[in-house]
Coordinates of C-alpha atoms and ligand atoms in Angstrom, one line a residue:
X89 CA 16.9 -25.2 -14.0
X90 CA 17.0 -22.5 -11.6
X91 CA 14.7 -19.6 -11.8
X92 CA 17.1 -17.4 -9.5
X93 CA 20.4 -18.1 -8.5
X94 CA 22.3 -15.8 -6.1
X95 CA 26.0 -16.2 -4.8
X96 CA 27.6 -13.8 -2.5
X97 CA 25.3 -11.1 -2.9
X98 CA 25.9 -7.7 -1.1
X99 CA 23.9 -4.4 -1.9
X100 CA 24.6 -1.1 -0.2
X101 CA 23.0 2.0 -0.9
X102 CA 25.0 5.2 -1.4
X103 CA 25.8 6.9 1.8
X104 CA 24.6 3.9 3.9
X105 CA 26.6 2.5 6.3
X106 CA 25.2 -0.9 6.3
X107 CA 24.4 -3.6 3.8
X108 CA 20.9 -3.6 3.0
X109 CA 20.9 -6.9 1.7
X110 CA 23.3 -10.0 2.0
X111 CA 22.9 -13.3 0.7
X112 CA 25.6 -15.9 0.5
X113 CA 23.5 -18.3 -1.3
X114 CA 20.0 -18.9 -2.8
X115 CA 18.5 -21.2 -5.3
X116 CA 15.0 -20.8 -6.4
X117 CA 13.9 -23.4 -8.8
X118 CA 11.9 -23.0 -11.9
X119 CA 8.1 -23.3 -11.4
X120 CA 8.4 -22.4 -7.7
X121 CA 6.1 -19.7 -6.1
X122 CA 8.4 -18.0 -3.2
X123 CA 6.9 -16.0 -0.6
X124 CA 9.1 -13.3 0.6
X125 CA 8.2 -11.5 3.7
X126 CA 9.6 -9.8 7.0
X127 CA 9.5 -6.4 8.8
X128 CA 9.2 -2.7 6.9
X129 CA 12.6 -2.0 6.0
X130 CA 13.9 -5.4 6.2
X131 CA 15.0 -5.4 2.8
X132 CA 12.1 -7.2 0.7
X133 CA 12.0 -4.4 -2.2
X134 CA 15.8 -4.3 -2.3
X135 CA 15.7 -8.1 -2.9
X136 CA 13.1 -7.8 -5.7
X137 CA 14.9 -4.9 -7.3
X138 CA 18.2 -6.5 -7.4
X139 CA 17.0 -9.5 -9.2
X140 CA 15.3 -7.5 -11.8
X141 CA 18.3 -5.4 -12.2
X142 CA 16.4 -1.9 -11.3
X143 CA 19.3 -1.9 -8.6
X144 CA 21.9 -1.0 -9.7
X145 CA 21.1 0.0 -13.2
X146 CA 18.3 2.5 -12.4
X147 CA 18.6 2.9 -8.8
X148 CA 22.3 3.5 -7.6
X149 CA 23.7 1.1 -5.1
X150 CA 26.7 -0.8 -4.6
X151 CA 26.2 -4.4 -5.7
X152 CA 28.6 -7.3 -5.4
X153 CA 27.9 -10.9 -6.1
X154 CA 26.4 -12.8 -8.9
X155 CA 22.8 -13.3 -10.0
X156 CA 21.6 -15.5 -12.6
X157 CA 18.0 -15.7 -13.9
X158 CA 17.2 -18.7 -15.8
X159 CA 21.0 -19.6 -16.0
X160 CA 21.9 -16.2 -17.5
X161 CA 24.0 -13.8 -15.5
X162 CA 21.9 -10.6 -15.4
X163 CA 24.7 -8.0 -14.8
X164 CA 25.6 -7.4 -18.8
X165 CA 21.7 -7.3 -19.3
X166 CA 19.7 -4.0 -19.4
X167 CA 16.6 -3.8 -17.2
X168 CA 14.3 -4.3 -20.4
X169 CA 16.2 -7.4 -21.2
X170 CA 15.6 -8.5 -17.9
X171 CA 12.1 -7.6 -17.8
X172 CA 11.6 -10.3 -20.6
X173 CA 12.7 -13.0 -18.5
X174 CA 11.1 -11.8 -15.2
X175 CA 8.3 -9.3 -14.9
X176 CA 7.9 -7.0 -12.0
X177 CA 5.1 -5.4 -10.4
X178 CA 6.7 -2.5 -8.4
X179 CA 5.1 -1.5 -4.9
X180 CA 4.1 1.7 -6.1
X181 CA 1.9 1.4 -9.3
X182 CA 2.2 5.2 -9.9
X183 CA 5.7 4.8 -10.7
X184 CA 5.2 2.2 -13.4
X185 CA 2.2 3.9 -15.4
X186 CA 3.5 5.8 -18.6
X187 CA 0.5 6.2 -20.8
X188 CA -2.4 8.3 -20.8
X189 CA -5.1 5.6 -21.6
X190 CA -5.3 2.3 -19.7
X191 CA -5.5 0.3 -23.2
X192 CA -2.2 1.9 -24.3
X193 CA -0.5 1.1 -21.0
X194 CA -1.1 -2.6 -21.7
X195 CA -0.3 -2.7 -25.1
X196 CA 2.6 -0.3 -24.9
X197 CA 5.1 -3.1 -24.1
X198 CA 4.0 -5.6 -26.4
X199 CA 4.1 -2.9 -29.4
X200 CA 7.7 -2.4 -28.1
X201 CA 8.4 -6.0 -28.6
X202 CA 6.7 -5.8 -32.3
X203 CA 4.1 -8.1 -31.6
X204 CA 1.5 -8.1 -34.4
X205 CA -1.5 -5.9 -33.8
X206 CA -4.1 -8.7 -33.6
X207 CA -1.7 -10.6 -31.2
X208 CA -1.7 -7.4 -29.1
X209 CA -5.3 -6.9 -29.2
X210 CA -6.1 -10.5 -28.0
X211 CA -3.5 -10.2 -25.1
X212 CA -4.7 -7.0 -24.0
X213 CA -8.2 -8.4 -23.6
X214 CA -7.2 -11.7 -22.0
X215 CA -4.8 -9.9 -19.3
X216 CA -7.7 -7.1 -18.5
X217 CA -10.3 -10.0 -18.3
X218 CA -7.9 -11.8 -15.9
X219 CA -7.4 -9.0 -13.5
X220 CA -10.9 -7.6 -13.8
X221 CA -10.4 -4.4 -15.5
X222 CA -12.1 -4.6 -19.0
X223 CA -14.6 -1.7 -17.9
X224 CA -11.3 0.6 -17.3
X225 CA -9.8 -0.1 -20.7
X226 CA -10.9 3.4 -22.3
X227 CA -10.2 5.4 -19.1
X228 CA -7.3 8.0 -18.7
X229 CA -4.8 6.4 -16.3
X230 CA -4.5 9.6 -14.0
X231 CA -8.3 9.3 -13.1
X232 CA -7.9 5.7 -11.8
X233 CA -8.2 5.0 -8.1
X234 CA -5.3 3.4 -6.2
X235 CA -6.4 -0.2 -6.5
X236 CA -7.7 0.3 -10.2
X237 CA -3.9 1.5 -10.9
X238 CA -2.3 -1.5 -9.3
X239 CA -4.6 -4.0 -11.3
X240 CA -3.7 -2.0 -14.5
X241 CA 0.0 -2.5 -14.1
X242 CA -0.7 -6.1 -13.2
X243 CA -2.5 -6.5 -16.6
X244 CA 0.3 -4.8 -18.2
X245 CA 2.8 -7.2 -17.0
X246 CA 0.8 -10.5 -17.4
X247 CA 0.1 -9.6 -21.1
X248 CA 3.9 -10.1 -21.7
X249 CA 3.7 -13.6 -20.3
X250 CA 7.2 -13.7 -18.9
X251 CA 8.4 -16.9 -17.3
X252 CA 9.3 -15.4 -14.4
X253 CA 7.5 -12.9 -12.1
X254 CA 8.0 -10.8 -9.1
X255 CA 5.2 -9.3 -7.6
X256 CA 6.1 -6.7 -4.8
X257 CA 2.9 -6.5 -2.8
X258 CA 0.4 -6.9 -5.7
X259 CA -2.6 -6.7 -3.2
X260 CA -1.6 -3.6 -1.1
X261 CA -4.2 -1.4 -2.6
X262 CA -6.8 -4.0 -3.2
X263 CA -10.0 -4.2 -1.4
X264 CA -10.7 -7.6 0.4
X265 CA -12.7 -9.2 -2.4
X266 CA -9.9 -8.0 -5.0
X267 CA -7.1 -9.5 -2.9
X268 CA -8.7 -12.7 -2.7
X269 CA -9.5 -12.6 -6.6
X270 CA -5.9 -11.6 -7.5
X271 CA -4.3 -14.1 -5.1
X272 CA -6.4 -17.0 -6.5
X273 CA -5.3 -15.9 -10.0
X274 CA -1.7 -16.0 -8.9
X275 CA -2.4 -19.4 -7.5
X276 CA -3.8 -20.3 -10.7
X277 CA -0.9 -19.1 -12.6
X278 CA 1.7 -21.6 -10.8
X279 CA 1.8 -24.1 -13.4
X280 CA 5.1 -23.4 -15.6
X281 CA 5.6 -19.9 -13.8
X282 CA 8.0 -18.9 -11.3
X283 CA 6.9 -16.4 -9.0
X284 CA 8.5 -14.3 -6.4
X285 CA 5.7 -13.0 -4.3
X286 CA 6.6 -10.2 -1.6
X287 CA 3.6 -10.1 0.7
X288 CA 2.8 -9.2 4.1
X289 CA -0.6 -11.3 4.2
X290 CA 0.9 -14.3 5.0
X291 CA -1.9 -16.1 6.1
X292 CA -3.8 -15.6 2.6
X293 CA -1.0 -17.2 0.5
X294 CA 0.6 -19.7 2.9
X295 CA -1.5 -22.4 1.4
X296 CA -0.3 -22.1 -2.2
X297 CA 3.3 -21.1 -1.9
X298 CA 6.1 -23.6 -2.1
X299 CA 8.5 -21.7 0.4
X300 CA 8.7 -19.0 2.6
X301 CA 11.7 -16.6 2.8
X302 CA 11.8 -14.4 6.0
X303 CA 14.2 -11.2 5.6
X304 CA 15.4 -9.3 8.8
X305 CA 18.1 -6.7 8.6
X306 CA 18.7 -7.7 5.0
X307 CA 19.5 -11.3 5.8
X308 CA 17.4 -14.3 5.0
X309 CA 16.9 -15.6 8.2
X310 CA 14.4 -18.4 7.7
X311 CA 13.9 -20.6 4.4
X312 CA 10.8 -22.5 5.1
X313 CA 8.6 -24.9 4.1
X314 CA 4.8 -23.5 4.6
X315 CA 4.1 -26.3 7.1
X316 CA 7.1 -25.6 9.2
X317 CA 5.9 -21.8 9.0
X318 CA 2.5 -22.7 10.5
X319 CA 4.4 -24.5 13.5
X320 CA 6.3 -21.3 14.5
X321 CA 3.6 -18.4 14.4
X322 CA 5.1 -17.0 17.7
X323 CA 8.5 -16.5 16.3
X324 CA 6.9 -15.0 13.4
X325 CA 4.6 -12.6 15.2
X326 CA 7.6 -11.5 16.9
X327 CA 9.0 -10.4 13.7
X328 CA 6.0 -8.4 12.9
X329 CA 4.6 -11.0 10.4
X330 CA 0.9 -11.5 10.3
X331 CA -0.3 -15.2 11.3
X332 CA -4.0 -16.1 11.3
X333 CA -5.5 -15.6 14.9
X334 CA -9.0 -14.9 16.2
X335 CA -9.1 -11.1 17.4
X336 CA -9.7 -10.4 20.8
X337 CA -13.0 -8.2 21.9
X338 CA -12.4 -4.5 21.9
X339 CA -14.3 -1.7 23.6
X340 CA -15.3 1.2 21.5
X341 CA -15.4 4.8 22.2
X342 CA -18.1 7.5 21.4
X343 CA -16.6 10.9 20.6
X344 CA -18.2 14.3 20.1
X345 CA -19.9 15.5 16.7
X346 CA -17.2 17.8 15.3
X347 CA -16.8 18.0 11.6
X348 CA -20.1 18.4 9.6
X349 CA -20.1 17.1 5.9
X350 CA -22.3 17.4 3.1
X351 CA -20.2 16.5 0.2
X352 CA -21.1 15.8 -3.4
X353 CA -18.6 15.3 -6.1
X354 CA -19.3 14.8 -9.8
X355 CA -17.4 14.5 -13.0
X356 CA -18.0 17.3 -15.6
X357 CA -20.0 14.9 -17.6
X358 CA -22.4 14.4 -14.5
X359 CA -21.2 11.1 -13.1
X360 CA -21.7 11.2 -9.4
X361 CA -18.7 10.0 -7.3
X362 CA -19.5 10.8 -3.9
X363 CA -22.7 11.7 -2.2
X364 CA -22.3 11.8 1.6
X365 CA -23.9 13.7 4.6
X366 CA -22.6 13.1 8.0
X367 CA -20.8 14.1 11.2
X368 CA -17.4 12.8 12.1
X369 CA -16.4 12.8 15.9
X370 CA -13.5 13.9 17.7
X371 CA -12.1 11.3 20.1
X372 CA -13.0 8.6 17.7
X373 CA -11.2 6.8 14.8
X374 CA -13.6 6.6 11.9
X375 CA -12.6 3.7 9.5
X376 CA -13.8 4.2 5.8
X377 CA -14.0 0.9 3.9
X378 CA -15.2 0.2 0.5
X379 CA -14.3 -1.8 -2.5
X380 CA -11.8 0.0 -4.9
X381 CA -13.1 2.9 -6.9
X382 CA -15.9 3.4 -4.1
X383 CA -15.1 7.1 -3.7
X384 CA -13.1 6.7 -0.6
X385 CA -10.1 9.1 -1.6
X386 CA -12.2 11.3 -3.6
X387 CA -14.3 11.9 -0.3
X388 CA -11.1 12.6 1.5
X389 CA -10.0 14.9 -1.2
X390 CA -13.1 17.0 -1.1
X391 CA -12.9 17.5 2.6
X392 CA -9.4 18.5 2.6
X393 CA -9.8 21.0 -0.6
X394 CA -7.5 18.9 -2.9
X395 CA -10.3 17.8 -5.4
X396 CA -8.8 17.3 -8.8
X397 CA -9.7 20.3 -10.9
X398 CA -11.8 18.3 -13.5
X399 CA -14.1 17.4 -10.7
X400 CA -17.2 19.4 -9.4
X401 CA -17.7 19.8 -5.6
X402 CA -21.0 20.7 -4.0
X403 CA -21.9 20.9 -0.4
X404 CA -20.7 22.4 3.0
X405 CA -18.0 21.6 5.5
X406 CA -17.8 22.9 9.1
X407 CA -15.7 22.5 12.1
X408 CA -17.7 23.6 15.1
X409 CA -18.9 27.3 14.1
X410 CA -16.1 27.5 11.4
X411 CA -17.4 27.2 7.8
X412 CA -14.4 25.7 5.7
X413 CA -16.3 25.2 2.5
X414 CA -15.0 28.4 0.6
X415 CA -11.8 28.9 2.5
X416 CA -8.5 28.6 0.8
X417 CA -6.1 25.8 1.3
X418 CA -3.8 27.3 3.5
X419 CA -6.6 28.3 6.1
X420 CA -8.1 24.7 5.5
X421 CA -4.7 23.2 6.1
X422 CA -4.6 24.8 9.8
X423 CA -7.4 22.6 10.6
X424 CA -7.5 19.3 8.4
X425 CA -4.3 17.5 7.1
X426 CA -4.7 14.9 4.4
X427 CA -2.1 12.0 4.0
X428 CA -2.2 10.8 0.5
X429 CA -1.5 7.3 -0.7
X430 CA 1.6 8.5 -2.5
X431 CA 3.2 10.1 0.5
X432 CA 6.3 11.2 -1.8
X433 CA 4.1 14.1 -2.6
X434 CA 4.4 15.5 0.7
X435 CA 8.1 15.5 1.2
X436 CA 9.8 18.6 0.9
X437 CA 13.1 18.5 3.1
X438 CA 16.3 16.5 2.6
X439 CA 16.1 14.4 5.8
X440 CA 13.4 12.6 8.0
X441 CA 14.1 14.8 10.8
X442 CA 14.0 18.2 9.0
X443 CA 10.7 17.0 7.6
X444 CA 9.1 16.6 11.1
X445 CA 10.8 19.8 12.3
X446 CA 9.2 21.9 9.2
X447 CA 5.8 20.6 10.2
X448 CA 6.3 22.0 13.6
X449 CA 7.8 25.2 12.4
X450 CA 4.7 25.7 10.3
X451 CA 2.7 26.1 13.3
X452 CA 5.4 28.1 15.4
X453 CA 6.8 25.6 17.7
X454 CA 10.3 24.3 18.2
X455 CA 10.3 21.1 20.3
X456 CA 13.4 18.7 20.1
X457 CA 11.6 16.4 22.6
X458 CA 8.4 16.1 20.5
X459 CA 10.7 15.4 17.5
X460 CA 12.8 12.6 19.5
X461 CA 9.4 11.1 20.6
X462 CA 7.8 10.9 17.3
X463 CA 11.2 9.3 16.0
X464 CA 11.4 6.8 18.5
X465 CA 7.5 6.0 18.2
X466 CA 7.6 5.5 14.6
X467 CA 10.8 3.4 14.4
X468 CA 12.7 6.3 12.4
X469 CA 15.7 6.8 14.6
X470 CA 17.9 4.7 12.4
X471 CA 16.8 6.8 9.3
X472 CA 16.5 10.1 10.9
X473 CA 19.3 11.7 8.7
X474 CA 18.1 9.9 5.7
X475 CA 16.6 11.7 2.6
X476 CA 12.9 10.8 2.7
X477 CA 12.8 9.9 -0.8
X478 CA 15.4 7.1 -0.1
X479 CA 13.9 5.1 2.6
X480 CA 11.8 1.9 2.3
X481 CA 8.0 2.7 1.6
X482 CA 6.9 1.8 5.1
X483 CA 9.4 4.0 6.4
X484 CA 8.2 7.0 4.1
X485 CA 4.6 6.3 5.4
X486 CA 5.5 6.8 9.0
X487 CA 7.9 9.8 8.4
X488 CA 4.6 11.4 6.7
X489 CA 2.3 10.4 9.8
X490 CA 5.0 11.6 12.1
X491 CA 5.0 15.1 10.2
X492 CA 1.3 15.4 10.4
X493 CA 1.2 14.6 14.1
X494 CA 3.8 17.3 14.6
X495 CA 1.8 20.0 12.8
X496 CA -0.9 20.1 15.6
X497 CA -4.1 20.1 13.2
X498 CA -7.4 18.8 14.8
X499 CA -8.6 16.7 11.8
X500 CA -6.2 14.0 10.4
X501 CA -7.4 12.2 7.1
X502 CA -5.3 9.2 6.5
X503 CA -5.5 7.4 3.0
X504 CA -4.7 3.9 3.4
X505 CA -1.8 4.6 5.8
X506 CA -1.6 0.7 6.3
X507 CA -0.8 -0.3 2.8
X508 CA 2.5 -2.2 2.7
X509 CA 3.1 -2.0 6.5
X510 CA 3.8 -5.2 8.4
X511 CA 1.2 -6.1 11.2
X512 CA 3.8 -4.7 13.7
X513 CA 3.8 -1.4 12.3
X514 CA 0.0 -1.5 11.6
X515 CA -0.7 -2.2 15.4
X516 CA 1.9 0.7 16.4
X517 CA 0.2 2.9 14.0
X518 CA -3.4 2.0 15.4
X519 CA -2.2 2.5 18.9
X520 CA -0.6 5.7 18.3
X521 CA -3.9 7.1 16.5
X522 CA -5.8 5.8 19.6
X523 CA -3.6 8.2 21.8
X524 CA -4.8 11.2 20.1
X525 CA -8.1 11.5 21.7
X526 CA -9.3 14.9 20.8
X527 CA -8.8 14.6 17.2
X528 CA -11.2 13.8 14.2
X529 CA -9.3 10.6 13.0
X530 CA -10.2 9.2 9.6
X531 CA -8.6 6.4 8.2
X532 CA -9.4 4.9 4.8
X533 CA -8.4 1.0 5.1
X534 CA -8.9 -2.2 3.1
X535 CA -7.6 -3.8 6.4
X536 CA -10.4 -5.5 8.5
X537 CA -8.2 -6.3 11.2
X538 CA -6.9 -2.9 11.5
X539 CA -10.5 -1.5 11.2
X540 CA -11.9 -4.1 13.8
X541 CA -9.0 -3.4 16.6
X542 CA -8.7 0.3 16.4
X543 CA -11.6 2.1 14.5
X544 CA -14.6 2.9 17.1
X545 CA -16.8 3.5 13.9
X546 CA -16.6 2.1 10.5
X547 CA -18.4 3.6 7.5
X548 CA -18.7 1.7 4.5
X549 CA -19.1 3.3 1.0
X550 CA -20.6 2.1 -2.1
X551 CA -20.9 3.9 -5.4
X552 CA -20.1 7.1 -3.4
X553 CA -22.7 6.6 -0.9
X554 CA -22.6 5.5 3.0
X555 CA -24.3 2.1 2.7
X556 CA -23.3 1.2 6.4
X557 CA -22.4 2.8 9.6
X558 CA -21.8 1.7 13.0
X559 CA -19.2 0.1 15.3
X560 CA -16.8 -2.8 13.6
X561 CA -18.7 -5.5 15.5
X562 CA -22.1 -4.1 13.8
X563 CA -20.7 -3.4 10.6
X564 CA -18.1 -6.0 9.3
X565 CA -20.3 -8.9 9.2
X566 CA -22.8 -7.0 7.1
X567 CA -20.0 -5.5 5.0
X568 CA -19.4 -8.9 3.2
X569 CA -21.9 -7.8 0.8
X570 CA -20.2 -5.0 -0.1
X571 CA -16.9 -6.8 -0.8
X572 CA -14.8 -5.1 2.1
X573 CA -14.3 -8.1 4.2
X574 CA -14.6 -11.7 3.2
X575 CA -16.7 -14.4 4.8
X576 CA -13.6 -16.2 5.8
X577 CA -12.2 -13.1 7.6
X578 CA -15.4 -12.6 9.4
X579 CA -15.5 -16.2 10.5
X580 CA -11.9 -17.0 11.3
X581 CA -10.7 -13.6 12.8
X582 CA -13.3 -11.7 14.2
X583 CA -15.1 -12.4 17.6
X584 CA -18.6 -12.2 16.2
X585 CA -21.5 -14.5 17.5
Ligands
LIG110 N1 17.2 4.3 -2.4 C1 17.6 3.8 -1.2 N2 18.9 4.8 -0.5 C2 19.2 4.3 0.5 N3 18.5 3.5 1.3 C3 17.8 2.8 1.0 C4 17.0 3.0 -0.4 N4 16.1 2.2 -0.6 C5 15.8 1.5 0.7 N5 16.7 1.8 1.5 C6 17.3 1.3 2.9 O1 17.2 0.1 2.7 C7 16.5 -0.8 3.8 C8 15.6 -1.9 3.0 O2 14.8 -1.3 2.2 P1 13.7 -2.0 1.4 O3 12.9 -0.9 0.7 O4 14.2 -3.2 0.9 O5 12.6 -2.7 2.6 P2 11.5 -3.3 2.6 O6 11.3 -4.7 3.4 O7 10.8 -3.5 1.3 O8 10.3 -2.5 3.3 P3 8.6 -2.0 3.1 O9 7.8 -3.4 3.8 O10 8.6 -0.8 4.1 O11 8.5 -1.8 1.8 C9 16.1 0.2 4.6 O12 16.6 0.4 5.6 C10 15.8 1.4 3.9 O13 15.9 2.4 4.6
LIG111 N1 -11.0 12.8 -12.3 C1 -11.8 11.8 -12.7 N2 -12.5 11.7 -13.5 C2 -13.3 10.4 -13.6 N3 -13.3 9.6 -12.6 C3 -12.6 9.6 -11.5 C4 -11.8 10.8 -11.6 N4 -11.2 10.5 -10.3 C5 -11.8 9.2 -9.6 N5 -12.5 8.8 -10.6 C6 -13.3 7.6 -10.3 O1 -14.2 7.8 -9.3 C7 -14.2 6.6 -8.5 C8 -13.6 6.5 -7.1 O2 -12.3 6.9 -7.0 P1 -11.6 7.0 -5.6 O3 -10.0 7.1 -6.0 O4 -12.4 7.9 -4.7 O5 -11.8 5.5 -5.2 P2 -11.4 4.5 -4.0 O6 -12.5 4.4 -3.2 O7 -10.4 5.6 -2.9 O8 -10.7 3.4 -4.6 P3 -9.2 2.6 -4.1 O9 -9.7 1.7 -2.6 O10 -8.8 1.9 -5.2 O11 -8.0 3.6 -3.6 C9 -13.2 5.3 -9.2 O12 -13.9 4.6 -10.2 C10 -12.4 6.4 -10.1 O13 -12.0 5.7 -11.3

């Protein structure tokens, strides 16, 4: 039997001129694990969401053609019915979390399916153990870190135990060790399960997938066996796809002490989430790394004044002679910009270009040339008139970064800007950040390749404290101990002696 069978499929979003997806014929067998990859904006999420029915049932689009899942035509089925055949992990876990407590989040779909109470408890426990979140079961979902949320959603899908799974970048917010664990588990799932895995980390999954589909401009341009994909790494690199290669040696810069931080963040119950004192330098890119939940986002939020109200801040933040510790958000915003993990929170305008113009206006400039430069630099020319809420996740993130660059602040804090980005766009981001040589640039990242190539300094956080601080060459080999990079990555990808 087929897991998925597609015939003459065409998907067009409202107001868009071109088809975002066009597939004449595709069959995926039951039991197959298929990797779907391609550049940002190529159509991977559209592919995933048209198979699970989200398009057009929840997200409007013109869909022609026929899709069958396990031999059932999905057009008359509801999204809920389809989800019992094929469970989906969406790219953005926030959009999938509905419940106040983690345990309820995992139990909720099972309750809807009227499973007996004991069976629900058993499945919640098993799925939580499986993705490593038993310690979070009694937590409120809104207090979880990005990586913790992603695992909770994965557990809630696995608890239903559908025959088919669509996993849209299941490891995008996970640390290196977490990525390895979850991919190992997905590999272990294979028997009897049919899986569509959308993933940029091709090299980490190539040895257990059965097939690789490469999407480019809405079309499947390669349908390959993994062994054949390995032979064409040059072609794939050109398509922005990461293939395993040893990185070159890179010179690092030493910037000037600019932003002084002494930051302590506690919960009301007195649990310390962050305890950091350091200088951050202008003219350098500082990467902050650390396992999921180590305090990275909390630190950035504390610096930018965006800490959640249920957390307590103590300490001091100064830029040169300017003390920013107690100033209001608006004043702080003149110096410091924070790019959150969920960039939707930032958008207020109805088009990509207006969003960037608005940032310039806030600092009192009008510069159409800068706008054109930013649109070009961040590959946004094609979507400049589009609504920032209705573009691909990668395009959204690039719009947000372009807006921040347009706003002219001196300190730029980026919370996992490389998440869900293909290697091509990650490199562009790194190169662009490098050009800003009088800014304090801080990048929270789970991506050791990005940190190695582009960061001048790496800080590793563990339980809220800085445990390693130095150049990437110095820090990354030692960071294996803290789970932010794996031994294999250090051995195979970094030029360390
Ligand atoms: N809701 C929408 N309305 C209009 N156009 C959209 C919408 N969602 C996506 N698009 C467009 O469809 C194309 C494919 O987007 P899709 O999200 O499938 O890409 P992707 O390969 O998953 O990208 P990424 O790796 O950045 O997540 C892009 O050009 C995007 O701008
Ligand atoms: N309001 C809160 N109340 C209680 N605990 C919280 C709150 N906010 C965050 N935490 C916890 O503090 C820890 C640090 O969270 P933070 O979001 O800073 O992690 P992170 O290092 O950015 O993780 P990730 O890589 O998963 O994004 C996590 O264990 C998180 O669950």
